[in-house]
């Protein structure tokens, strides 16, 4: 095993899809708290650019090549984290796609259930759901070496069946979606199941709804800054030992299932 690249007791956090958007902002906030931050990125150059920017701002950041849909890169990333850092304290499963390019999921005509392309639904679930299982399971042995492991799954208010099934609710005027929102509902369900399995081991697993954030994923139609969107991710990544597990939270509190 190589010499470890962090000082003892310094927490190690991996954020997937951290080369831009909410993930990058969360990585910056964790670095500002003194954590060593691993920038998961499927493109090594984009990852290194983001890590270099965080280092220039005084943070301890390192790029890790990781495509959540490619099992080889997921396992190689886990091997690299083990060799370089020995453990993981925080995993933020942030990488996600809408499936509709740079169109807000609310306006994506190609996600309407009766006419959706099943291959697009499969691709969205591959990243937003199956990718989270792949990354979480690869990183769990490293998280188990932490005294206070935290897993945060980045979901969406659109995952909430309570909100989306209300004909008078906030989603009533939006186009129905067979891909992005159901993938996030599956992710919150998965969050509960992981929390149930890992509760006895002291691993806290929660889902986060960042709100409507100005990023590439919605062609910059969101009204929150990436810093505002990242705040709930960081709060759940830094919960104390008495913190919740198996919950679904925004910065305003619990989100209904
Ligand atoms: P974004 O700016 O498009 O960032 C998405 C990130 O995920 C990028 O770094 C992207 O990498 C990465 N990614 C996509 N597929 C990947 C894969 N297979 N492997 C590894 N990384 C991958 O979007 P964002 O708005 O910040 O979204 C971050 C998370 O927040 C997503 O899970 C999204 O669903 C969720 N969210 C966003 C909003 C919002 O209003 N923006 C609201 C609710 C939830 P590339 O640069 O290589 O494409």
XYZ file of C-alpha atoms and ligand atoms in Angstrom:
305
model
C 0.000 0.000 0.000
C 1.301 3.465 -0.868
C 1.987 6.216 1.634
C -1.308 7.770 2.625
C -1.987 11.211 1.165
C -3.850 12.732 4.063
C -3.070 13.574 7.638
C -4.531 11.222 10.272
C -8.101 12.109 11.356
C -8.714 14.149 8.217
C -12.013 13.051 6.725
C -12.163 11.760 3.169
C -15.225 12.534 1.023
C -16.018 11.218 -2.456
C -18.557 13.113 -4.546
C -19.635 11.528 -7.840
C -20.274 13.856 -10.770
C -18.306 16.552 -8.973
C -16.686 18.212 -11.975
C -19.554 20.714 -12.255
C -22.919 21.788 -10.905
C -24.233 20.869 -7.465
C -21.625 18.134 -6.947
C -18.769 20.533 -7.533
C -20.281 23.056 -5.123
C -20.738 20.337 -2.480
C -17.115 19.272 -2.935
C -16.020 22.888 -2.451
C -18.050 23.228 0.735
C -16.678 19.953 2.164
C -13.134 21.061 1.309
C -13.788 24.371 3.081
C -14.747 22.337 6.161
C -11.285 20.743 6.037
C -12.114 17.425 4.412
C -9.980 15.820 1.735
C -12.306 15.806 -1.258
C -12.226 13.287 -4.079
C -13.743 14.691 -7.249
C -15.466 11.807 -9.024
C -15.661 12.567 -12.743
C -16.176 10.380 -15.783
C -13.891 12.633 -17.815
C -10.398 12.740 -16.250
C -9.610 16.194 -17.638
C -12.837 17.742 -16.349
C -12.176 16.077 -12.986
C -8.627 17.379 -12.798
C -9.754 20.899 -13.752
C -12.275 20.927 -10.909
C -9.783 19.460 -8.417
C -7.137 22.025 -9.438
C -9.637 24.857 -8.951
C -10.449 23.623 -5.448
C -6.753 23.291 -4.603
C -6.177 26.835 -5.873
C -8.868 27.941 -3.414
C -6.957 26.253 -0.586
C -8.756 22.907 -0.486
C -7.304 19.399 -0.472
C -8.874 17.961 -3.620
C -7.982 15.062 -5.914
C -9.622 13.869 -9.111
C -10.811 10.261 -9.316
C -11.962 8.900 -12.667
C -15.363 7.316 -12.129
C -18.202 6.657 -14.566
C -21.032 5.295 -12.447
C -22.310 3.201 -15.379
C -18.953 1.512 -15.983
C -18.210 -1.129 -13.342
C -14.495 -1.212 -14.191
C -14.000 2.475 -13.437
C -16.091 2.136 -10.277
C -13.891 -0.694 -8.958
C -10.703 1.057 -10.067
C -11.849 4.187 -8.235
C -12.430 2.134 -5.070
C -8.984 0.545 -5.414
C -7.417 3.960 -5.866
C -9.183 5.384 -2.807
C -7.996 2.393 -0.770
C -4.391 2.699 -1.904
C -4.167 6.465 -1.553
C -6.398 7.180 1.436
C -7.218 3.873 3.137
C -10.814 4.709 3.990
C -13.815 6.807 3.097
C -15.909 8.863 5.526
C -18.449 10.422 3.161
C -19.952 9.223 -0.111
C -22.226 11.613 -1.999
C -23.973 9.859 -4.882
C -24.580 13.013 -6.894
C -23.950 11.998 -10.541
C -27.219 12.100 -12.433
C -28.798 12.684 -15.809
C -32.258 13.838 -16.827
C -32.200 11.807 -20.040
C -33.416 14.792 -22.045
C -30.208 16.678 -22.637
C -30.231 20.267 -21.504
C -33.960 20.427 -21.018
C -35.554 20.836 -17.639
C -37.215 17.504 -16.722
C -40.445 19.464 -16.222
C -40.491 20.475 -19.902
C -39.208 17.235 -21.404
C -41.796 16.096 -23.932
C -39.702 12.994 -24.629
C -40.337 11.724 -21.075
C -44.148 11.622 -21.332
C -45.017 8.017 -20.312
C -47.226 6.944 -23.231
C -44.651 7.855 -25.875
C -41.335 7.545 -24.062
C -38.416 5.697 -25.629
C -37.740 2.780 -23.307
C -34.033 2.971 -24.054
C -33.983 6.478 -22.633
C -35.703 5.252 -19.456
C -33.120 2.462 -19.193
C -30.253 4.929 -19.607
C -31.627 7.221 -16.903
C -32.098 4.343 -14.457
C -28.617 3.023 -15.331
C -27.048 6.273 -14.107
C -29.454 7.513 -11.430
C -30.306 4.183 -9.765
C -28.084 1.253 -10.789
C -24.996 3.481 -10.775
C -25.701 4.392 -7.161
C -25.866 0.716 -6.179
C -22.613 -0.008 -8.020
C -20.722 2.895 -6.446
C -22.151 2.390 -2.955
C -21.318 -1.312 -2.883
C -17.802 -0.723 -4.198
C -17.169 1.962 -1.564
C -18.853 0.273 1.424
C -15.765 -1.660 2.556
C -13.913 1.680 2.719
C -16.814 3.435 4.456
C -16.866 0.670 7.081
C -13.329 1.747 8.098
C -14.634 5.204 9.055
C -15.739 5.931 12.629
C -18.758 7.897 11.318
C -19.656 6.975 7.725
C -22.265 9.034 5.881
C -23.927 8.330 2.521
C -25.981 10.991 0.744
C -28.050 10.130 -2.327
C -28.964 13.180 -4.400
C -32.646 12.865 -5.242
C -35.222 15.519 -6.172
C -38.562 16.906 -4.980
C -39.876 15.213 -8.141
C -39.153 11.870 -6.432
C -41.935 12.549 -3.941
C -45.070 10.524 -4.735
C -46.971 12.726 -2.298
C -46.049 15.888 -4.203
C -46.309 14.460 -7.736
C -49.656 12.661 -7.167
C -51.439 15.741 -5.841
C -53.589 17.144 -8.687
C -53.488 20.527 -6.959
C -49.850 20.251 -5.897
C -46.697 21.968 -7.131
C -46.092 19.399 -9.884
C -49.627 19.462 -11.323
C -48.766 21.808 -14.156
C -45.615 19.956 -15.193
C -45.312 17.373 -17.937
C -45.539 13.791 -16.658
C -42.212 11.951 -16.720
C -41.555 8.222 -17.093
C -37.806 8.504 -16.675
C -36.193 11.179 -14.497
C -38.728 11.526 -11.672
C -39.386 7.766 -11.327
C -35.622 7.178 -11.256
C -35.364 9.564 -8.322
C -38.328 7.855 -6.593
C -36.455 4.562 -6.976
C -33.394 6.261 -5.508
C -35.235 7.419 -2.389
C -36.684 3.893 -1.989
C -33.178 2.497 -2.301
C -31.962 4.995 0.289
C -34.418 3.599 2.834
C -33.358 0.013 2.118
C -29.645 0.813 2.485
C -30.392 2.742 5.680
C -32.284 -0.254 7.056
C -29.392 -2.591 6.304
C -26.659 -0.294 7.573
C -28.364 1.241 10.643
C -26.849 -1.356 12.979
C -23.390 -0.462 11.678
C -23.760 3.259 12.404
C -23.748 4.198 8.716
C -26.242 7.027 8.139
C -27.854 6.989 4.679
C -30.154 9.808 3.573
C -31.635 11.267 0.401
C -31.325 14.964 -0.441
C -33.547 17.222 -2.534
C -31.403 20.212 -3.552
C -34.278 22.301 -4.929
C -34.453 23.872 -8.379
C -30.832 24.818 -9.012
C -29.244 26.769 -11.844
C -27.109 24.112 -13.629
C -26.499 22.601 -17.058
C -29.022 19.847 -16.263
C -31.962 22.259 -16.649
C -30.338 24.635 -19.113
C -29.823 27.101 -16.254
C -33.519 27.665 -15.583
C -33.173 26.903 -11.854
C -33.486 29.772 -9.389
C -31.157 28.531 -6.636
C -27.382 28.864 -6.813
C -25.274 25.708 -6.784
C -24.058 26.717 -3.326
C -27.648 26.864 -2.066
C -28.448 23.522 -3.711
C -25.364 21.862 -2.244
C -26.099 22.960 1.329
C -28.428 20.054 2.141
C -25.943 17.543 0.700
C -23.233 18.906 2.966
C -25.507 18.975 6.005
C -26.396 15.290 5.515
C -22.736 14.431 4.854
C -21.710 15.935 8.178
C -24.475 14.634 10.476
C -23.540 13.876 14.072
C -23.883 10.375 15.524
C -27.456 11.146 16.631
C -28.415 12.224 13.094
C -31.252 10.657 11.113
C -30.948 7.767 8.699
C -33.365 6.633 5.993
C -34.748 10.164 5.604
C -35.472 12.470 2.683
C -34.549 16.101 3.269
C -34.351 19.483 1.618
C -32.937 22.591 3.267
C -36.509 23.321 4.436
C -36.809 20.031 6.333
C -38.272 16.616 5.523
C -39.634 16.016 2.030
C -42.773 13.823 1.957
C -42.249 10.369 0.392
P -25.063 18.812 -13.882
O -24.492 20.169 -13.720
O -25.477 18.335 -15.226
O -24.025 17.784 -13.239
C -24.227 16.409 -13.334
C -22.930 15.729 -13.013
O -23.130 14.304 -13.098
C -21.819 16.083 -14.002
O -20.594 16.145 -13.323
C -21.840 14.890 -14.938
O -20.599 14.659 -15.595
C -22.108 13.795 -13.924
N -22.490 12.535 -14.554
C -23.515 12.266 -15.395
N -23.492 10.972 -15.758
C -22.422 10.419 -15.129
C -21.860 9.129 -15.110
N -22.370 8.111 -15.819
N -20.774 8.905 -14.326
C -20.231 9.904 -13.605
N -20.690 11.153 -13.602
C -21.782 11.399 -14.361
O -26.364 18.614 -12.987
P -26.742 19.042 -11.493
O -27.986 19.827 -11.617
O -25.580 19.584 -10.766
O -27.146 17.616 -10.923
C -26.490 16.998 -9.838
C -27.488 16.078 -9.165
O -28.548 16.858 -8.613
C -28.156 15.083 -10.115
O -28.317 13.828 -9.479
C -29.502 15.727 -10.391
O -30.479 14.785 -10.770
C -29.787 16.316 -9.025
N -30.807 17.380 -8.998
C -30.614 18.555 -9.654
C -31.595 19.543 -9.583
C -31.434 20.868 -10.251
O -32.377 21.687 -10.187
N -30.303 21.160 -10.901
C -32.771 19.322 -8.850
C -32.933 18.111 -8.212
C -31.945 17.156 -8.273
P -20.285 15.276 -17.073
O -19.838 16.691 -16.860
O -19.214 14.363 -17.580
O -21.569 15.198 -17.875
